[in-house]
PDB file of C-alpha atoms and ligand atoms in Angstrom:
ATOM      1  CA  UNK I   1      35.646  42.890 -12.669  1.00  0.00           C
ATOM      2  CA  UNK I   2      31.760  42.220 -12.049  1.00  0.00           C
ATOM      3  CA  UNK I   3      30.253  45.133 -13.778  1.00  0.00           C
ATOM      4  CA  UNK I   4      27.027  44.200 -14.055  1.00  0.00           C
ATOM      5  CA  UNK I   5      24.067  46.444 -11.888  1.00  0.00           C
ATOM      6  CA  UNK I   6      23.002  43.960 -10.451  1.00  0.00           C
ATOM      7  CA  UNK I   7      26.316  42.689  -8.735  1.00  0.00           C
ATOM      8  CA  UNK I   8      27.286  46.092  -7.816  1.00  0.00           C
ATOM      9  CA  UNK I   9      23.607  46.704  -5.911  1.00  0.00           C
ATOM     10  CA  UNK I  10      24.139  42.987  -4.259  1.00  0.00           C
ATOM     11  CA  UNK I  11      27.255  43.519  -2.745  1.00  0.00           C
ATOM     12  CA  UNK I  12      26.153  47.338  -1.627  1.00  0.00           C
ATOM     13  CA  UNK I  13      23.533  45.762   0.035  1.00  0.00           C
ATOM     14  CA  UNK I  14      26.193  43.498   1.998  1.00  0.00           C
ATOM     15  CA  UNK I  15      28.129  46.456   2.807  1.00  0.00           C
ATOM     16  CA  UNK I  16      25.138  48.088   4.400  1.00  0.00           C
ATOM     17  CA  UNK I  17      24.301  44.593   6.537  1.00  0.00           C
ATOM     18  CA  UNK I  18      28.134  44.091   7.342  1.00  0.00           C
ATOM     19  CA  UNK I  19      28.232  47.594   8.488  1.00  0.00           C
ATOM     20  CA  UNK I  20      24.977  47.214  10.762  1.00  0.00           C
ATOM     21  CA  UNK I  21      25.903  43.726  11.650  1.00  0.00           C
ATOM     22  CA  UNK I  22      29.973  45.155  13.148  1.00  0.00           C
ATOM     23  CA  UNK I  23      27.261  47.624  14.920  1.00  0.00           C
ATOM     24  CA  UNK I  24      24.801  45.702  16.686  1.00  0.00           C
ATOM     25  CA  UNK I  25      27.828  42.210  17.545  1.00  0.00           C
ATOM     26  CA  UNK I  26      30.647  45.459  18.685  1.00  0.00           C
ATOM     27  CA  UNK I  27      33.105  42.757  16.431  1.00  0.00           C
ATOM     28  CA  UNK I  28      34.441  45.011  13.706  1.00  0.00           C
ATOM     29  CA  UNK I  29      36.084  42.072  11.480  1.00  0.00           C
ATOM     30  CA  UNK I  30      35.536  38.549  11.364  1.00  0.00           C
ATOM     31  CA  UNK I  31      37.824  36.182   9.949  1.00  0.00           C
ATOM     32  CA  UNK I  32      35.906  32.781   8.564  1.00  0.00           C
ATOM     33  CA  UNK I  33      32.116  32.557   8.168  1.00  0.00           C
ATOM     34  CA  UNK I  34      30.378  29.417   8.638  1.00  0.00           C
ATOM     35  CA  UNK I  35      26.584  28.606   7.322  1.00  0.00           C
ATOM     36  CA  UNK I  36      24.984  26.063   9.238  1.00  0.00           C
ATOM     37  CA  UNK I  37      22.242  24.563   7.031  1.00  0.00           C
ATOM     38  CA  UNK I  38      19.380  21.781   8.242  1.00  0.00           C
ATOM     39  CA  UNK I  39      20.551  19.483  10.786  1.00  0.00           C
ATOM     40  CA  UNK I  40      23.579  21.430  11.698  1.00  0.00           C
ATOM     41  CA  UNK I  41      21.690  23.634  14.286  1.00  0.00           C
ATOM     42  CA  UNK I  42      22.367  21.988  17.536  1.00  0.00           C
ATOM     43  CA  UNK I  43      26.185  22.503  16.879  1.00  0.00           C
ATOM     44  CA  UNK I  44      25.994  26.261  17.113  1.00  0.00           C
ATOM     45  CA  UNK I  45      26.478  26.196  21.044  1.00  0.00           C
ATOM     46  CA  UNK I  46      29.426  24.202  20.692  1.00  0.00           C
ATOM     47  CA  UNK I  47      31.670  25.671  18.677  1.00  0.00           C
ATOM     48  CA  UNK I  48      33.128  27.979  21.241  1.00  0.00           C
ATOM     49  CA  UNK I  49      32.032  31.310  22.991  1.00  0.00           C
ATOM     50  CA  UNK I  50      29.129  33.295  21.774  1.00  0.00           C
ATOM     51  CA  UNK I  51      29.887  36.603  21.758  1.00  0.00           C
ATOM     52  CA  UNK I  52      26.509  38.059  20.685  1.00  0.00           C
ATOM     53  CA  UNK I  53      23.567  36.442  18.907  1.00  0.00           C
ATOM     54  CA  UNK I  54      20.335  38.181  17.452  1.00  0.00           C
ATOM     55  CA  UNK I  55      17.655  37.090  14.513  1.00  0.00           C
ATOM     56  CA  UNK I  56      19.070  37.968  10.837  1.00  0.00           C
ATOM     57  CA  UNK I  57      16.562  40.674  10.631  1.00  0.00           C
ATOM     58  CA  UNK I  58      17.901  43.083  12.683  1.00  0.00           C
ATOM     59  CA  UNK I  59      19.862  43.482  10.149  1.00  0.00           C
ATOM     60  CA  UNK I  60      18.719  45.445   6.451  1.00  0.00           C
ATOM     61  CA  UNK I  61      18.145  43.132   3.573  1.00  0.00           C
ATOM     62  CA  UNK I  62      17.220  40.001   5.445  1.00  0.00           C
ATOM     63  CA  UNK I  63      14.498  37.701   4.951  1.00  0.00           C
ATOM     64  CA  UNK I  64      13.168  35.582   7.923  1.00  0.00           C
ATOM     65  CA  UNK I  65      13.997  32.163   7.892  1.00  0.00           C
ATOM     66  CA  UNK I  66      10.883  29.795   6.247  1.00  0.00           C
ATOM     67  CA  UNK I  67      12.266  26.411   6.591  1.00  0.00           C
ATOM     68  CA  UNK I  68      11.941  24.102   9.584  1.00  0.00           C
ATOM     69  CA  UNK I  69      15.090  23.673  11.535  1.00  0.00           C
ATOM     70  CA  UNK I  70      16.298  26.741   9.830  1.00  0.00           C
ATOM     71  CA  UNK I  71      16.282  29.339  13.054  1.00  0.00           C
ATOM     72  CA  UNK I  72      17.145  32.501  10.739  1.00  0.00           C
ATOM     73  CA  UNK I  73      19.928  34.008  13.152  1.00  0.00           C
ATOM     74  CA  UNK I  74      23.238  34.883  13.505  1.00  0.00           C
ATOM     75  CA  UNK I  75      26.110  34.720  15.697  1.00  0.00           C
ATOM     76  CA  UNK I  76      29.445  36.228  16.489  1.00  0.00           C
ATOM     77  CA  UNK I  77      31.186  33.097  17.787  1.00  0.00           C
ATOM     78  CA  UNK I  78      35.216  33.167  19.422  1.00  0.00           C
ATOM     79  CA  UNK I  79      36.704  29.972  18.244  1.00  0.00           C
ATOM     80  CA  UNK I  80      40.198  29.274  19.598  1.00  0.00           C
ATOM     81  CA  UNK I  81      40.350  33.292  18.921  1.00  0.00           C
ATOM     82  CA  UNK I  82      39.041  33.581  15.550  1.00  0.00           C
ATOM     83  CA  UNK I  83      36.351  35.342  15.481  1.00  0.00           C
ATOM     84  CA  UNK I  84      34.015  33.155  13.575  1.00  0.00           C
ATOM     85  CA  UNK I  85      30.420  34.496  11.811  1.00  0.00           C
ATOM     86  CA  UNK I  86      27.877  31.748  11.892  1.00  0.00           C
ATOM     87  CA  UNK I  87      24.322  31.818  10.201  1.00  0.00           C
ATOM     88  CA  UNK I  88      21.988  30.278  11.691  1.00  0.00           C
ATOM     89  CA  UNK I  89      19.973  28.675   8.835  1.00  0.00           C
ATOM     90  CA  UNK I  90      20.456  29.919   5.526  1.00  0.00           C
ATOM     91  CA  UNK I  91      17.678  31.227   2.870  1.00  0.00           C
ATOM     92  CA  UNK I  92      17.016  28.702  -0.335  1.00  0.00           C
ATOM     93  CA  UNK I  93      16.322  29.281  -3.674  1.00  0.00           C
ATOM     94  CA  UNK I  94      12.911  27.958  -3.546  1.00  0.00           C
ATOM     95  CA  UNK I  95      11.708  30.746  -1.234  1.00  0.00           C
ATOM     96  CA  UNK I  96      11.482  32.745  -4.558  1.00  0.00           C
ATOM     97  CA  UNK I  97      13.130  35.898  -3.198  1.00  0.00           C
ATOM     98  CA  UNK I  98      15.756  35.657  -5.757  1.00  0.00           C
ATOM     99  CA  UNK I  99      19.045  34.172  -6.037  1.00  0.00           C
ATOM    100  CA  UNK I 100      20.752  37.134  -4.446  1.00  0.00           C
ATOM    101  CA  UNK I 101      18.788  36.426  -1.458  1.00  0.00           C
ATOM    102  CA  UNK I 102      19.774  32.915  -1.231  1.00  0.00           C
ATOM    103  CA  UNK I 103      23.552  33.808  -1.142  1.00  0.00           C
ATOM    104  CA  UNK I 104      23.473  37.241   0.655  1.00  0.00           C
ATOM    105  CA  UNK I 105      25.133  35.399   3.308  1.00  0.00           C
ATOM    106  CA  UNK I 106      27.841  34.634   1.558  1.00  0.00           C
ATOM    107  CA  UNK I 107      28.261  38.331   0.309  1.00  0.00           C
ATOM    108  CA  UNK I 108      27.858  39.848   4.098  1.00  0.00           C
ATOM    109  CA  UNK I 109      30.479  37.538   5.022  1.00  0.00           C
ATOM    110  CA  UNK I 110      33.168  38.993   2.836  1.00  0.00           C
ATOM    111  CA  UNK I 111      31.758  42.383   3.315  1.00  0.00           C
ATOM    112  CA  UNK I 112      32.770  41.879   7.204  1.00  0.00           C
ATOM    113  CA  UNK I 113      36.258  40.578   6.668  1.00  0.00           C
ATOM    114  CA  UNK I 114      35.896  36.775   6.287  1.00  0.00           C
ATOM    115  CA  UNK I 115      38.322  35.070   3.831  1.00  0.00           C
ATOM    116  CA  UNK I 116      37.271  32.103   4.081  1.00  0.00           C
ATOM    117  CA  UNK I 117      33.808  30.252   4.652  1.00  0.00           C
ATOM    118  CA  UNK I 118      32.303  26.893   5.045  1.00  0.00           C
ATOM    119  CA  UNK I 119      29.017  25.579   3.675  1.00  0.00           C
ATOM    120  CA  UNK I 120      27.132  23.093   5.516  1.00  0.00           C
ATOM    121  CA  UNK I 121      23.673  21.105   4.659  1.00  0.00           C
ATOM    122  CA  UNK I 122      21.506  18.148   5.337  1.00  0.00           C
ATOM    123  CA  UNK I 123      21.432  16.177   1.934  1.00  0.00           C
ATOM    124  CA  UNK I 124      19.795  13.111   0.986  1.00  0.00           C
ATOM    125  CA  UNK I 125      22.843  10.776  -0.101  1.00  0.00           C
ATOM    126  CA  UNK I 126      22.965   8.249  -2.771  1.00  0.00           C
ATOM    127  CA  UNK I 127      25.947   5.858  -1.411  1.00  0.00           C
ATOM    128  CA  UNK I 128      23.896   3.429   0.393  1.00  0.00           C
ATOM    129  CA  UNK I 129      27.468   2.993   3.131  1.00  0.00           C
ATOM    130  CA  UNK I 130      26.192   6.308   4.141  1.00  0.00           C
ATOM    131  CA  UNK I 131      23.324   6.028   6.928  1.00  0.00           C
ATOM    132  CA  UNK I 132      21.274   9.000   8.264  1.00  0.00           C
ATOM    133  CA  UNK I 133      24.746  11.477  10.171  1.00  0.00           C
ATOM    134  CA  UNK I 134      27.252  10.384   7.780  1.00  0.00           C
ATOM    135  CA  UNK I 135      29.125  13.429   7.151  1.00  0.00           C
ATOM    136  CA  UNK I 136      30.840  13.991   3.712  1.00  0.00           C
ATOM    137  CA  UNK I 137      32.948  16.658   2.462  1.00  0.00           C
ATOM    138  CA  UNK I 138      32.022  17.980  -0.545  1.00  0.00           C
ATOM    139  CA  UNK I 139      34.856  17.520  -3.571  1.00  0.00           C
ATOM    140  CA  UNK I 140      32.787  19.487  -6.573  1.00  0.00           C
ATOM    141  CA  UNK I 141      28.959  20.256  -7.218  1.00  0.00           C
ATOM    142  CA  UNK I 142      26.662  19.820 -10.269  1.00  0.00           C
ATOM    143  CA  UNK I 143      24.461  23.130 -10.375  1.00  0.00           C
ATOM    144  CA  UNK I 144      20.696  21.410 -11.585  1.00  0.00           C
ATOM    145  CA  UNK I 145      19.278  24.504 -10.590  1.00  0.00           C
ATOM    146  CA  UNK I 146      18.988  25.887 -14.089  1.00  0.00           C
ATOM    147  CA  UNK I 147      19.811  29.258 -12.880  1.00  0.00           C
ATOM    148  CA  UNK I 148      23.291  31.226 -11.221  1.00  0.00           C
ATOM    149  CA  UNK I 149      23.971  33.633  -8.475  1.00  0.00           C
ATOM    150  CA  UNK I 150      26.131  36.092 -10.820  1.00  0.00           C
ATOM    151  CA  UNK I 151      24.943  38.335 -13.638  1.00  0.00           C
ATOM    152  CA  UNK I 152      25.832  39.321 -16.655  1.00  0.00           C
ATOM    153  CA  UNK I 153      29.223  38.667 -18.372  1.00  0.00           C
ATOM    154  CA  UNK I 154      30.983  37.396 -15.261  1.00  0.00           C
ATOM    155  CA  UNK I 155      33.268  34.485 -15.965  1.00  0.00           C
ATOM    156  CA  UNK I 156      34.504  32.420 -12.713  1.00  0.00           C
ATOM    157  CA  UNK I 157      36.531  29.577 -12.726  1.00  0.00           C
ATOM    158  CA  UNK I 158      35.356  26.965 -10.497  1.00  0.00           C
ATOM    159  CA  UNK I 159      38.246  24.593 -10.726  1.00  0.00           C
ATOM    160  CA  UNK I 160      38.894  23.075  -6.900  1.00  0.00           C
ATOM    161  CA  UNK I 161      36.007  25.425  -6.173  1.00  0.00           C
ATOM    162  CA  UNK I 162      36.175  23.674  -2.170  1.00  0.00           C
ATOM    163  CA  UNK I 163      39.502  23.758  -1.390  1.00  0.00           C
ATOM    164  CA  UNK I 164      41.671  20.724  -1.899  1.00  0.00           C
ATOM    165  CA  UNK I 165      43.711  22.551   1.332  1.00  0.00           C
ATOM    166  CA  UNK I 166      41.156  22.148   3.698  1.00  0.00           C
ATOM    167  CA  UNK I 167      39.620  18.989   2.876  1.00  0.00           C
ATOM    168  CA  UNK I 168      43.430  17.235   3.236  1.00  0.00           C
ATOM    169  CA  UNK I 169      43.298  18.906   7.016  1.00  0.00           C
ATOM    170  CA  UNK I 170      39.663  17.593   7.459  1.00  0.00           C
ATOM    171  CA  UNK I 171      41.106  14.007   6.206  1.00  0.00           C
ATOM    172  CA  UNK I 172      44.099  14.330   8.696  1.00  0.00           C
ATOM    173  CA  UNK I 173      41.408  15.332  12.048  1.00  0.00           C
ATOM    174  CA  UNK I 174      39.054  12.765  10.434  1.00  0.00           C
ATOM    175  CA  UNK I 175      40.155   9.859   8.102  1.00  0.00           C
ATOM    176  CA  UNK I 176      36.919   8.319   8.044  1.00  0.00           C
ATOM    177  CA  UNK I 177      35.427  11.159   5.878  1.00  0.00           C
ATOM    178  CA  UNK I 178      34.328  10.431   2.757  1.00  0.00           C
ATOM    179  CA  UNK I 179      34.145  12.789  -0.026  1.00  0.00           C
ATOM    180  CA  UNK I 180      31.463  12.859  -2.561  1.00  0.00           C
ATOM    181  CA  UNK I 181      29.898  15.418  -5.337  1.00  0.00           C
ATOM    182  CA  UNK I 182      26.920  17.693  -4.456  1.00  0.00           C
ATOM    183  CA  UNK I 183      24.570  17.871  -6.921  1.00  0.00           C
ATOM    184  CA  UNK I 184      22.064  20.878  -6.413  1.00  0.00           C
ATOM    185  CA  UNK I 185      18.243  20.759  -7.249  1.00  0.00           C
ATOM    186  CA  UNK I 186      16.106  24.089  -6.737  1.00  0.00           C
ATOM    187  CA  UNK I 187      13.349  22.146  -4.857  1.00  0.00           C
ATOM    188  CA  UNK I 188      11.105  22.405  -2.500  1.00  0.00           C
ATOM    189  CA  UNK I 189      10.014  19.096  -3.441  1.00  0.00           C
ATOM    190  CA  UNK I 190      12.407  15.743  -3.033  1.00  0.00           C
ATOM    191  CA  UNK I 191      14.062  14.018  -6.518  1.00  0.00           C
ATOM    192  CA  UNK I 192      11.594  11.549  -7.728  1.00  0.00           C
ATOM    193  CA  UNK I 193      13.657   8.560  -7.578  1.00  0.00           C
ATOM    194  CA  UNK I 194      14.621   8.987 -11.897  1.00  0.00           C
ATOM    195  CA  UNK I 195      15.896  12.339 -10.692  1.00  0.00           C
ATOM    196  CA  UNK I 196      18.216  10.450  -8.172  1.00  0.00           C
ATOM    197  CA  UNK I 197      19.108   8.053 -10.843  1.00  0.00           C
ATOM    198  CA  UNK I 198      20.097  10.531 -13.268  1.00  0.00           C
ATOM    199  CA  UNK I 199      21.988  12.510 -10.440  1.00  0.00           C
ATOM    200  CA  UNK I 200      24.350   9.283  -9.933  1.00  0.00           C
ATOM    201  CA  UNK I 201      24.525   8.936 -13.539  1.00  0.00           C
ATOM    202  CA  UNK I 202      25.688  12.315 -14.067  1.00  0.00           C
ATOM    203  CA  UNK I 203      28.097  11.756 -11.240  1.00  0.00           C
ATOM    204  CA  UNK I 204      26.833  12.980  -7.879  1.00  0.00           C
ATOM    205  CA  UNK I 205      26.981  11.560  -4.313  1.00  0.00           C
ATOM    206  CA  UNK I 206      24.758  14.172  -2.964  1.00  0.00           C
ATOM    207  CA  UNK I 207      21.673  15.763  -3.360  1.00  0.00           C
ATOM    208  CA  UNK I 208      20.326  18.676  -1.785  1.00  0.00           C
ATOM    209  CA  UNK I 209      18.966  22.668  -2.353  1.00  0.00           C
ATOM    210  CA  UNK I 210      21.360  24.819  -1.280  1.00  0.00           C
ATOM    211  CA  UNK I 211      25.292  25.594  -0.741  1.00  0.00           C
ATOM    212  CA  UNK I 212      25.844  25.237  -4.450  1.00  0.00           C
ATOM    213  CA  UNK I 213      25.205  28.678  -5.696  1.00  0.00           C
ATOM    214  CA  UNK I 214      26.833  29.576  -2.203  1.00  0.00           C
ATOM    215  CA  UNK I 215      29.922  28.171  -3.153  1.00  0.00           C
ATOM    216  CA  UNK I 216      30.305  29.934  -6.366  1.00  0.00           C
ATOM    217  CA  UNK I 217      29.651  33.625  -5.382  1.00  0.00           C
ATOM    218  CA  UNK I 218      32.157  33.112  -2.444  1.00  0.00           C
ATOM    219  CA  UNK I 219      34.416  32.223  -5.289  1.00  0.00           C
ATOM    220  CA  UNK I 220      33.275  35.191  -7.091  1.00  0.00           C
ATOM    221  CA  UNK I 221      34.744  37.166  -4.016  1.00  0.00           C
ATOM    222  CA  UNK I 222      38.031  35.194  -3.332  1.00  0.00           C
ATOM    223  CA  UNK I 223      37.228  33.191  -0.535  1.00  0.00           C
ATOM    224  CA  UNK I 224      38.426  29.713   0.384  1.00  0.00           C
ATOM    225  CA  UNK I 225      35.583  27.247  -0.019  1.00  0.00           C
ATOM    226  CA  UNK I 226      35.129  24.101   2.650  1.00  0.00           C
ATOM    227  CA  UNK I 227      32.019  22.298   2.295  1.00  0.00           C
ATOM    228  CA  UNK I 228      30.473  19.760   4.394  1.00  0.00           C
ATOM    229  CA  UNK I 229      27.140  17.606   3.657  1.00  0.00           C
ATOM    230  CA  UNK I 230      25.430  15.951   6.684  1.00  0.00           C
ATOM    231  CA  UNK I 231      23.973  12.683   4.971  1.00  0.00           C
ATOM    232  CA  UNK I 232      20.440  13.078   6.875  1.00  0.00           C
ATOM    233  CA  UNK I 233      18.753  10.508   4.437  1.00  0.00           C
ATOM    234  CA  UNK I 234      19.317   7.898   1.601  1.00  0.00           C
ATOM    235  CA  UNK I 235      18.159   9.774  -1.323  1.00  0.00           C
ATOM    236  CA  UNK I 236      14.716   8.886  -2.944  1.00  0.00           C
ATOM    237  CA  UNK I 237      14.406   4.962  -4.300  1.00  0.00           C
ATOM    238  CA  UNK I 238      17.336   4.238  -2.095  1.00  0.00           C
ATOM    239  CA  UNK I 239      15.178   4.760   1.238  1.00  0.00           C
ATOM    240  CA  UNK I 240      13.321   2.054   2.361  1.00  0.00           C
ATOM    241  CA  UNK I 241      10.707   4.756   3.797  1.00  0.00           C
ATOM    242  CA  UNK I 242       9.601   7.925   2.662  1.00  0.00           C
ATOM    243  CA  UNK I 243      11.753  11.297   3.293  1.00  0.00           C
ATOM    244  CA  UNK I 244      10.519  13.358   5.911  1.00  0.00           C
ATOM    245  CA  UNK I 245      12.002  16.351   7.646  1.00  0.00           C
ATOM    246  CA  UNK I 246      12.248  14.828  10.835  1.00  0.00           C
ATOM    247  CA  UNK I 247      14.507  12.347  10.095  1.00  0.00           C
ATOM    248  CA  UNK I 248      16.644  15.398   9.544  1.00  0.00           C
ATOM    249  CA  UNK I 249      16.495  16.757  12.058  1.00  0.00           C
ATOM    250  CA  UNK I 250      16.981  13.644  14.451  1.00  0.00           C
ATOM    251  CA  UNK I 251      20.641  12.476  12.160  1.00  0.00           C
ATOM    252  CA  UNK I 252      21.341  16.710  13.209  1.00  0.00           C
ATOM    253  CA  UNK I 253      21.187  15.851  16.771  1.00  0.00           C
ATOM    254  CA  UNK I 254      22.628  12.649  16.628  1.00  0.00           C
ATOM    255  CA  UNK I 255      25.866  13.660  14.816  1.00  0.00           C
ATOM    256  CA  UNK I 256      26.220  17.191  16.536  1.00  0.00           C
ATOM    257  CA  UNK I 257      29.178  16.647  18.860  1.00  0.00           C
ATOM    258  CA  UNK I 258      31.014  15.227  16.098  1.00  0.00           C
ATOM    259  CA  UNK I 259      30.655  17.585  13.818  1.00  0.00           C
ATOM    260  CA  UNK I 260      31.107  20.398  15.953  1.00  0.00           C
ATOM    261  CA  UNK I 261      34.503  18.847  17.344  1.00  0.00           C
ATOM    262  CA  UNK I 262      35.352  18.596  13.687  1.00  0.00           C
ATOM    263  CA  UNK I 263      34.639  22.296  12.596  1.00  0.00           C
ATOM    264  CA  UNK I 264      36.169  23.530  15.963  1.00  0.00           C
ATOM    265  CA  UNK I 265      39.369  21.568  14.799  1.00  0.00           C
ATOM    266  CA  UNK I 266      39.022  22.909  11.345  1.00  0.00           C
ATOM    267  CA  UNK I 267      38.113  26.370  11.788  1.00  0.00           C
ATOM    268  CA  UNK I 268      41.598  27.604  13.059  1.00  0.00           C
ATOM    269  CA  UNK I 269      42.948  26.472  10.122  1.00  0.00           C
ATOM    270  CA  UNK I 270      40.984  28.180   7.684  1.00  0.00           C
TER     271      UNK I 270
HETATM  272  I1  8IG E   1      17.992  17.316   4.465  1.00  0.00           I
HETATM  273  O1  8IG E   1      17.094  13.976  -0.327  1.00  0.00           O
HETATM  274  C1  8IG E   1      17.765  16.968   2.539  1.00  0.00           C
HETATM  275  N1  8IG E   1      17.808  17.945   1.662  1.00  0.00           N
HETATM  276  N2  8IG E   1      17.344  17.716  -2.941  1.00  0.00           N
HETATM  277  N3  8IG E   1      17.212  15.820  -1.617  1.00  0.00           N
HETATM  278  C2  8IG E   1      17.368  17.157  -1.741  1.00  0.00           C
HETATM  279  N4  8IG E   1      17.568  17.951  -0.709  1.00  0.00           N
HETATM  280  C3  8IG E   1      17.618  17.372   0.499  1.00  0.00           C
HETATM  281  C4  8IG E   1      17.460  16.016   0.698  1.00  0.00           C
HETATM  282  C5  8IG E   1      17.250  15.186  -0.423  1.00  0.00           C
HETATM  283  N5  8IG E   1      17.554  15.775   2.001  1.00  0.00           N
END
């Protein structure tokens, strides 16, 4: 058991958000929790009824969203009646508010019922076969950060830490999906192209800042991991241009009814 202060103040200070946030939506319990990271945004309205929406900081022990294309809200979504939790932009470890702030999330959605959870993110991609909108799902991560979301003494095994389960479903909906390692930098700043080198060396597909340390404290608390990378660029020394945030956002748009068909077809069975 996770002993450590620390842990025990995080996950009080989910309870205390859960409790305002089955307040302020009138939804007592949700069921699966999805985080839609950059370029996921426009597939919020079509994942199935809105039940209530407001900004994250209504809520205690929320940060507003910093990044662009990050809109820093949350919804109570009905999804072929599941009643689905979706974030609306997530908060990254290079915000320096800690790591508990970049997966509070992840805690609030256990602390209001979900078992299970899925991880999205725009990620610069180092198979060249995968232009800007390729989705991948994500088979196992490299943590680069230099730094975890638990404390103390807290041993977690991360074997099949996304779920073997639901990425077999996502195959069956979609067999074009790929699958490919997520390797996580802290950022802000994009690998140097060495950095993406190294990355492929070590064995990763993806690179990006986020979902990562997601992934393992929703482990920490039992849930059933699916993650899915949008490839919004070619990661650096495999782009022919520089990386710039708005060709993330434009593979987001392009790529949005697909994705959202995919995670309305998925999210029943999580
Ligand atoms: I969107 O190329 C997006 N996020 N680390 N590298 C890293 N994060 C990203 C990238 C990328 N693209």
């Amino acid at each position: 058991m996770p002993t450590h202060p620390a842990t025990i103040e995080a996950n009080e200070k989910a309870q205390e958000s859960a409790l305002a946030l089955a307040d302020i939506t009138g939804v007592g319990r949700h069921d699966v929790a999805v985080i839609l990271g950059s370029g996921w945004m426009a597939d919020a309205d079509l994942l199935g009824r809105t039940v209530a929406d407001f900004p994250v900081t209504n809520l205690p022990h929320f940060r507003p969203a910093v990044a662009e294309g990050h809109l820093g809200r949350f919804r109570s979504v009905d999804v072929s009646g599941e009643r689905v939790l979706v974030f609306l932009g997530r908060t990254h470890l290079y915000e320096e508010l800690g790591v508990d702030a970049a997966t509070h999330r992840v805690r609030v959605a256990s602390a209001a019922g979900c078992r299970s959870i899925l991880l999205t993110n725009g990620c610069g991609g180092l198979n060249p076969a995968w232009t800007p909108g390729t989705p991948v799902l994500i088979s196992d991560h490299i943590n680069l950060t230099g730094t975890t979301p638990l404390h103390g003494a807290h041993f977690v095994d991360l074997t099949d830490l996304y779920s073997k389960r639901l990425r077999a479903i996502c195959m069956e909906i979609d067999p074009s999906l790929d699958e490919g390692v997520y390797a996580q930098f802290r950022g802000p700043m994009y690998e140097t192209p060495a950095e993406v080198r190294m990355a492929g060396i070590m064995g990763a597909d993806l690179v990006g800042m986020s979902t990562g340390h997601e992934a393992i404290v929703a482990r920490s608390l039992g849930m059933e991991i699916l993650g899915l990378s949008l490839v919004t660029n070619l990661a650096a020394g495999l782009s022919p241009h520089p990386l710039s945030h708005g060709e993330v956002l434009a593979a987001g748009k392009a790529s949005a009814a697909r994705m959202a068909d995919l995670m309305t077809r998925i999210i029943p069975q999580m």
